[in-house]
XYZ file of C-alpha atoms in Angstrom:
449
model
C -1.031 6.951 27.633
C 1.619 9.534 26.824
C 2.215 10.306 23.146
C 5.985 9.915 23.392
C 5.565 6.348 24.631
C 4.475 5.476 21.105
C 7.985 6.248 19.822
C 11.004 4.692 21.552
C 13.473 7.482 20.795
C 13.701 10.957 19.333
C 15.609 9.639 16.350
C 12.830 7.198 15.548
C 10.240 9.903 16.179
C 11.914 12.268 13.710
C 12.230 9.460 11.142
C 8.567 8.538 11.594
C 7.449 12.119 11.005
C 9.755 12.556 8.005
C 8.576 9.336 6.323
C 4.933 10.263 6.924
C 5.350 13.799 5.559
C 7.166 12.570 2.438
C 4.541 9.899 1.692
C 1.597 12.201 2.393
C 3.074 15.082 0.392
C 3.525 12.894 -2.691
C -0.002 11.522 -2.477
C -1.615 14.897 -1.788
C 0.382 16.596 -4.558
C -0.817 14.007 -7.086
C -4.419 14.225 -5.840
C -4.567 18.009 -5.978
C -2.759 18.132 -9.300
C -5.521 15.939 -10.690
C -8.075 18.569 -9.645
C -5.893 21.363 -10.980
C -4.971 20.000 -14.395
C -8.433 18.654 -15.305
C -9.934 21.912 -14.073
C -7.530 23.847 -16.295
C -8.328 21.599 -19.266
C -12.030 22.188 -18.553
C -11.648 25.974 -18.504
C -11.752 26.437 -14.713
C -9.075 28.783 -13.382
C -7.131 27.909 -10.220
C -6.165 30.858 -7.996
C -4.061 28.811 -5.532
C -2.363 25.417 -5.504
C -1.160 24.750 -1.966
C 0.794 21.922 -0.403
C 0.128 22.220 3.303
C -2.001 24.580 5.351
C -1.301 27.620 7.502
C 1.378 30.280 7.043
C 2.905 30.300 3.567
C 6.633 29.460 3.504
C 7.220 29.884 -0.218
C 5.102 30.856 -3.203
C 5.294 31.953 -6.808
C 2.708 32.976 -9.373
C 2.881 31.339 -12.799
C 2.019 32.904 -16.143
C -1.615 31.762 -15.825
C -2.053 33.621 -12.562
C -2.062 30.560 -10.298
C -0.170 30.907 -7.017
C 1.853 27.765 -6.204
C 2.763 27.625 -2.532
C 4.208 25.536 0.297
C 2.610 26.109 3.700
C 3.895 25.416 7.201
C 1.716 22.423 8.124
C 2.292 19.605 5.574
C -0.793 17.591 6.499
C -2.696 17.991 3.260
C -3.223 20.464 0.493
C -5.843 22.115 -1.666
C -6.644 23.877 -4.930
C -8.649 27.079 -4.569
C -10.457 27.771 -7.814
C -11.719 31.121 -9.010
C -14.964 31.934 -7.198
C -14.244 29.667 -4.208
C -14.626 31.157 -0.748
C -12.320 28.621 0.891
C -10.146 25.555 0.352
C -13.240 23.290 0.465
C -14.650 24.955 -2.680
C -17.335 26.895 -0.853
C -19.093 29.438 -3.034
C -18.072 33.093 -2.792
C -21.409 34.482 -3.950
C -20.440 38.128 -3.624
C -17.272 37.759 -5.692
C -19.034 35.705 -8.359
C -21.875 38.230 -8.663
C -19.361 40.872 -9.726
C -18.020 38.765 -12.588
C -19.143 38.872 -16.189
C -20.765 35.820 -17.771
C -17.501 34.965 -19.502
C -15.525 35.282 -16.259
C -18.055 33.157 -14.349
C -17.459 30.390 -16.881
C -13.923 30.138 -15.511
C -15.098 29.604 -11.908
C -15.873 26.236 -10.351
C -19.447 27.347 -9.679
C -20.113 28.893 -13.094
C -18.630 26.140 -15.229
C -20.801 23.520 -16.982
C -21.784 20.499 -14.924
C -19.527 18.163 -16.895
C -16.497 20.365 -16.218
C -17.197 20.560 -12.486
C -17.809 16.821 -12.159
C -14.685 15.945 -14.140
C -12.569 18.310 -12.035
C -13.852 16.829 -8.773
C -13.484 13.220 -9.929
C -9.937 13.819 -11.180
C -8.401 13.975 -7.693
C -9.278 10.407 -6.646
C -8.640 9.129 -10.183
C -5.109 10.536 -10.104
C -4.532 8.661 -6.834
C -5.461 5.419 -8.575
C -3.284 6.376 -11.535
C -0.341 6.952 -9.166
C -0.796 3.423 -7.810
C -0.909 2.020 -11.323
C 2.179 3.985 -12.387
C 4.138 2.622 -9.424
C 3.058 -0.966 -10.127
C 3.796 -0.459 -13.836
C 7.309 0.847 -13.156
C 8.097 -1.877 -10.622
C 6.874 -4.582 -13.007
C 9.020 -3.269 -15.851
C 12.079 -2.801 -13.640
C 12.058 -6.127 -11.800
C 10.215 -8.286 -14.334
C 7.866 -11.198 -13.660
C 8.372 -14.932 -13.439
C 8.312 -17.029 -16.590
C 5.705 -19.771 -16.924
C 8.367 -22.525 -16.788
C 9.906 -23.611 -13.427
C 13.382 -22.407 -14.364
C 15.722 -21.283 -11.595
C 16.873 -17.701 -12.004
C 18.965 -17.464 -8.830
C 19.506 -19.835 -5.914
C 19.168 -18.639 -2.348
C 21.866 -19.508 0.184
C 20.939 -22.078 2.800
C 22.838 -23.272 5.893
C 25.230 -26.242 5.778
C 25.562 -25.874 1.985
C 22.279 -27.743 1.534
C 21.433 -25.868 -1.686
C 22.114 -28.242 -4.612
C 20.172 -26.614 -7.430
C 21.888 -24.215 -9.833
C 20.812 -21.156 -11.772
C 19.465 -22.250 -15.149
C 18.137 -25.621 -13.930
C 14.592 -26.414 -15.009
C 12.612 -28.503 -12.529
C 10.831 -31.264 -14.424
C 9.487 -33.207 -11.431
C 9.482 -33.203 -7.634
C 9.433 -36.610 -5.911
C 8.325 -38.060 -9.232
C 5.414 -35.638 -9.731
C 5.679 -33.820 -13.073
C 5.922 -30.014 -12.922
C 5.454 -28.727 -16.490
C 5.001 -25.105 -15.410
C 5.800 -22.871 -12.450
C 2.290 -22.970 -11.015
C 2.231 -26.777 -11.013
C 5.631 -26.771 -9.302
C 4.336 -24.479 -6.557
C 1.148 -26.532 -6.159
C 3.138 -29.773 -5.938
C 5.587 -28.235 -3.480
C 2.770 -27.159 -1.161
C 1.293 -30.662 -1.177
C 4.541 -32.441 -0.320
C 4.983 -34.149 3.002
C 7.508 -32.127 4.982
C 10.960 -33.724 4.932
C 14.568 -32.488 5.193
C 15.190 -33.334 1.513
C 13.191 -34.194 -1.609
C 14.140 -35.537 -5.050
C 14.262 -33.120 -7.988
C 14.344 -34.194 -11.605
C 15.960 -31.338 -13.481
C 17.132 -30.438 -16.952
C 20.755 -29.338 -16.675
C 23.330 -28.866 -19.434
C 21.209 -30.703 -21.990
C 20.400 -33.817 -19.925
C 17.909 -34.878 -17.275
C 19.252 -35.742 -13.814
C 17.702 -36.488 -10.429
C 19.295 -34.983 -7.341
C 18.381 -34.600 -3.684
C 17.736 -31.064 -2.553
C 16.176 -29.083 0.268
C 12.444 -28.844 0.838
C 10.997 -26.355 -1.721
C 9.626 -24.099 1.005
C 12.277 -24.267 3.742
C 11.968 -22.048 6.796
C 13.296 -19.233 4.648
C 12.126 -15.680 5.281
C 10.686 -14.359 2.031
C 9.252 -11.136 3.444
C 8.791 -9.195 6.670
C 5.417 -7.652 7.538
C 5.474 -3.981 8.478
C 5.236 -3.184 12.203
C 5.413 -6.882 13.025
C 7.210 -8.676 15.826
C 9.663 -9.980 13.224
C 10.564 -6.474 12.034
C 10.970 -5.239 15.600
C 13.265 -8.208 16.322
C 15.511 -7.273 13.389
C 14.811 -10.324 11.209
C 15.475 -9.830 7.506
C 14.557 -11.299 4.143
C 16.838 -14.267 3.403
C 17.158 -15.378 7.038
C 16.567 -19.085 7.678
C 14.844 -20.285 10.849
C 16.717 -23.328 12.168
C 14.719 -24.014 15.312
C 11.814 -22.645 17.307
C 11.804 -23.106 21.069
C 14.607 -25.623 20.568
C 12.693 -27.781 18.059
C 14.247 -28.250 14.621
C 12.391 -26.616 11.726
C 12.478 -28.292 8.296
C 9.932 -26.200 6.438
C 8.189 -22.869 6.716
C 4.927 -24.661 7.507
C 6.532 -26.066 10.668
C 7.025 -22.486 11.789
C 3.462 -21.511 10.860
C 1.951 -24.404 12.822
C 4.111 -23.766 15.879
C 3.224 -20.057 16.032
C -0.450 -20.856 15.472
C -0.451 -23.212 18.455
C 1.542 -20.867 20.695
C -0.902 -17.963 20.188
C 0.507 -14.981 22.127
C 3.181 -16.893 24.056
C 6.767 -15.703 23.393
C 8.758 -17.920 21.023
C 12.513 -18.315 20.750
C 14.038 -18.599 17.282
C 17.445 -19.838 16.230
C 18.282 -18.009 13.013
C 20.913 -18.390 10.299
C 21.750 -15.255 8.309
C 23.725 -15.472 5.032
C 25.819 -12.353 5.634
C 29.128 -14.017 4.686
C 30.466 -17.291 3.265
C 29.713 -19.244 6.442
C 26.720 -17.273 7.606
C 25.906 -16.132 11.124
C 23.790 -17.891 13.727
C 21.938 -16.010 16.434
C 18.898 -16.320 18.680
C 16.020 -13.948 19.200
C 12.752 -14.026 21.112
C 9.532 -12.452 19.925
C 5.859 -12.497 20.811
C 3.177 -13.185 18.170
C 0.647 -10.394 17.649
C -3.031 -10.690 16.791
C -3.165 -9.729 13.111
C -5.912 -9.401 10.512
C -5.007 -10.950 7.154
C -6.953 -11.146 3.874
C -7.956 -14.601 2.599
C -7.960 -15.769 -1.050
C -11.771 -15.910 -1.062
C -12.052 -12.210 -0.176
C -12.642 -12.694 3.540
C -10.361 -11.973 6.471
C -9.009 -13.901 9.425
C -7.553 -12.819 12.729
C -4.786 -14.911 14.249
C -1.492 -14.566 16.038
C 1.470 -14.018 13.722
C 5.096 -12.991 14.015
C 5.132 -11.329 10.596
C 7.232 -13.662 8.443
C 6.326 -14.500 4.848
C 7.467 -17.739 3.222
C 10.021 -17.881 0.457
C 10.946 -20.442 -2.200
C 14.482 -21.838 -2.036
C 15.147 -20.116 -5.374
C 14.078 -17.077 -7.361
C 12.290 -18.101 -10.575
C 13.685 -16.979 -13.891
C 12.263 -13.567 -14.773
C 11.463 -11.751 -17.977
C 10.573 -8.141 -18.754
C 6.989 -7.882 -20.005
C 5.950 -5.499 -22.748
C 4.196 -2.227 -21.898
C 0.718 -3.610 -22.621
C 1.215 -6.656 -20.395
C 2.800 -4.516 -17.658
C -0.139 -2.107 -17.832
C -2.596 -4.996 -17.559
C -0.736 -6.376 -14.526
C -0.638 -2.976 -12.826
C -4.348 -2.379 -13.445
C -5.217 -5.821 -12.055
C -3.089 -5.249 -8.931
C -4.676 -1.836 -8.378
C -8.171 -3.282 -8.726
C -7.291 -6.084 -6.301
C -6.091 -3.460 -3.820
C -9.350 -1.541 -4.201
C -11.452 -4.677 -3.643
C -9.416 -5.726 -0.621
C -9.696 -2.254 0.921
C -13.459 -2.111 0.416
C -13.863 -5.646 1.744
C -11.815 -4.793 4.818
C -13.914 -1.698 5.487
C -17.083 -3.741 5.090
C -15.814 -6.332 7.573
C -15.012 -3.546 10.064
C -18.496 -2.006 9.710
C -20.202 -5.376 10.210
C -17.970 -6.253 13.161
C -16.460 -9.277 11.420
C -12.980 -7.954 12.188
C -11.728 -5.532 14.791
C -12.263 -1.806 14.253
C -8.645 -1.397 15.355
C -7.756 -2.103 11.724
C -8.904 1.437 10.921
C -5.744 3.503 11.270
C -5.362 7.193 11.998
C -2.517 9.631 11.341
C -0.231 8.200 14.027
C -0.741 4.650 12.769
C -0.141 5.697 9.173
C 2.981 7.581 10.228
C 4.346 4.508 12.004
C 3.586 2.344 8.966
C 5.369 4.860 6.719
C 8.419 4.754 8.983
C 8.401 0.950 9.096
C 8.170 0.797 5.297
C 11.043 3.252 4.864
C 13.139 1.206 7.297
C 12.798 -1.824 4.989
C 14.130 0.098 2.010
C 13.096 2.269 -0.902
C 11.048 -0.356 -2.725
C 8.904 -1.165 0.326
C 8.373 2.548 0.949
C 7.319 3.130 -2.657
C 4.915 0.190 -2.544
C 3.454 1.570 0.683
C 2.871 4.895 -1.093
C 1.010 2.978 -3.825
C -1.279 1.326 -1.274
C -1.833 4.544 0.667
C -2.595 6.469 -2.532
C -5.394 4.031 -3.341
C -6.725 4.364 0.207
C -6.796 8.170 -0.124
C -8.548 7.913 -3.494
C -11.192 5.583 -2.072
C -11.745 7.694 1.023
C -12.311 10.803 -1.076
C -14.985 8.999 -3.098
C -17.129 8.348 -0.029
C -20.429 10.295 -0.398
C -19.667 12.615 2.514
C -20.059 16.371 1.967
C -16.664 18.175 2.035
C -15.113 15.113 0.346
C -14.969 14.718 -3.420
C -17.608 11.992 -3.257
C -20.016 14.390 -1.566
C -19.513 16.973 -4.311
C -20.150 14.279 -6.915
C -23.445 13.465 -5.187
C -24.414 17.133 -5.438
C -23.528 17.095 -9.137
C -25.577 13.926 -9.652
C -28.537 15.651 -7.967
C -28.120 18.593 -10.318
C -27.942 16.289 -13.340
C -31.213 14.602 -12.332
C -33.225 17.656 -11.215
C -31.726 20.243 -13.535
C -30.657 22.540 -10.692
C -28.065 22.390 -7.909
C -28.972 22.190 -4.209
C -29.657 25.606 -2.674
C -26.805 27.488 -1.054
C -28.474 27.081 2.347
C -28.852 23.334 1.928
C -25.236 23.063 0.789
C -24.005 24.924 3.867
C -25.963 22.632 6.194
C -24.803 19.472 4.428
C -21.208 20.665 4.411
C -21.369 21.252 8.172
C -22.865 17.803 8.709
C -20.244 16.256 6.457
C -17.459 18.039 8.297
C -18.822 16.765 11.616
C -18.959 13.202 10.265
C -15.427 13.442 8.868
C -14.005 14.856 12.106
C -15.748 12.093 14.065
C -14.199 9.430 11.843
C -10.784 11.052 12.231
C -11.198 11.171 16.007
C -12.199 7.499 16.061
C -9.193 6.519 13.957
C -6.908 8.578 16.187
C -8.302 6.848 19.274
C -7.427 3.524 17.632
C -3.851 4.740 17.192
C -3.657 5.628 20.869
C -5.511 2.803 22.554
C -5.604 -0.274 20.313
C -2.914 -2.878 21.099
């Protein structure tokens, strides 16, 4: 397989690389700044803070004597502390031996154990903090749904079938009471699929019952990255009218049809609300075998086209306070951590395909696909990738932060660090393991479907 076959055109190739470099640079900068700033607070001096490797393109030395630099190959970064022999914090024994006791205190290898451990742990922790900050900002900016099933904004549907109005509160659906938003959603999912249903609503101070569209019409609520739907140019807000010539009344009709078709191409008739009348067009796409998380923490593999369902309206939103927004962001970050660890466990046990482990090319393509969907999707992808980088660095592999933390734990228990010879051997083994994992992930990028 030729590398260029992975990218359909130079323009897309350049965009893919740019999106990847931007995302990686942000995540690496935050990670390394965590090491730097906690090290500084702990009395450990940083000689170099570098974004990228290789020839230095630009640098300056600050008043503390730290050289801040940009290097030619933006595929990572590092902080080189006083007394380090290299970017991986190897010990420069000769240089350290020439330092006074006070000067050695300001090296990574001469600092107290607590200072070294805190400095190492700070990198991954700052990655998690970045994820939380993004979720926090997004929550405050866009708000969250109120508990009541009040319509904030209606979504356009074909043939003027939308009858609900902004400000309506849904009291019942087909006679089933819906006192809160969650009960409305639960009731809507349990309804028998039909072109219309009856809504009892509170409008302008009185209760009325009107006929309206199915709560979950075949409305596109989201587009999965790198999916058949994204490649076909489908967009959020599109409505699927028919699949292979069969009328679609609800999103579940679409789900069932794709599930039965497996990897056979499907033809969609689509309505797009791009003007007062909307535009109708047809497109054909082929479902792809996809691994998706389940509510119970497991995963399933099935053929999907990459469309997410959407309600026929946007619920009324409110802006939470800082404490509530922080709680929401922490919960979402923790959920992301658990899902990532569960996915890795399922890969190791063979429960799901190892092709779900992505390498640099796969991550670059995902970054490009996220950027193509807009700034918000790209930012949310950075949040997810930042957590992945933080988790990876906590793995107990020498050369990674987790490996260094294991060495520090050994020192805390025994009262002395591993010998320099043992450290060199373990670092070489760790490097070999890490390079093997990277090679495996890269092979997935090249050869997995």
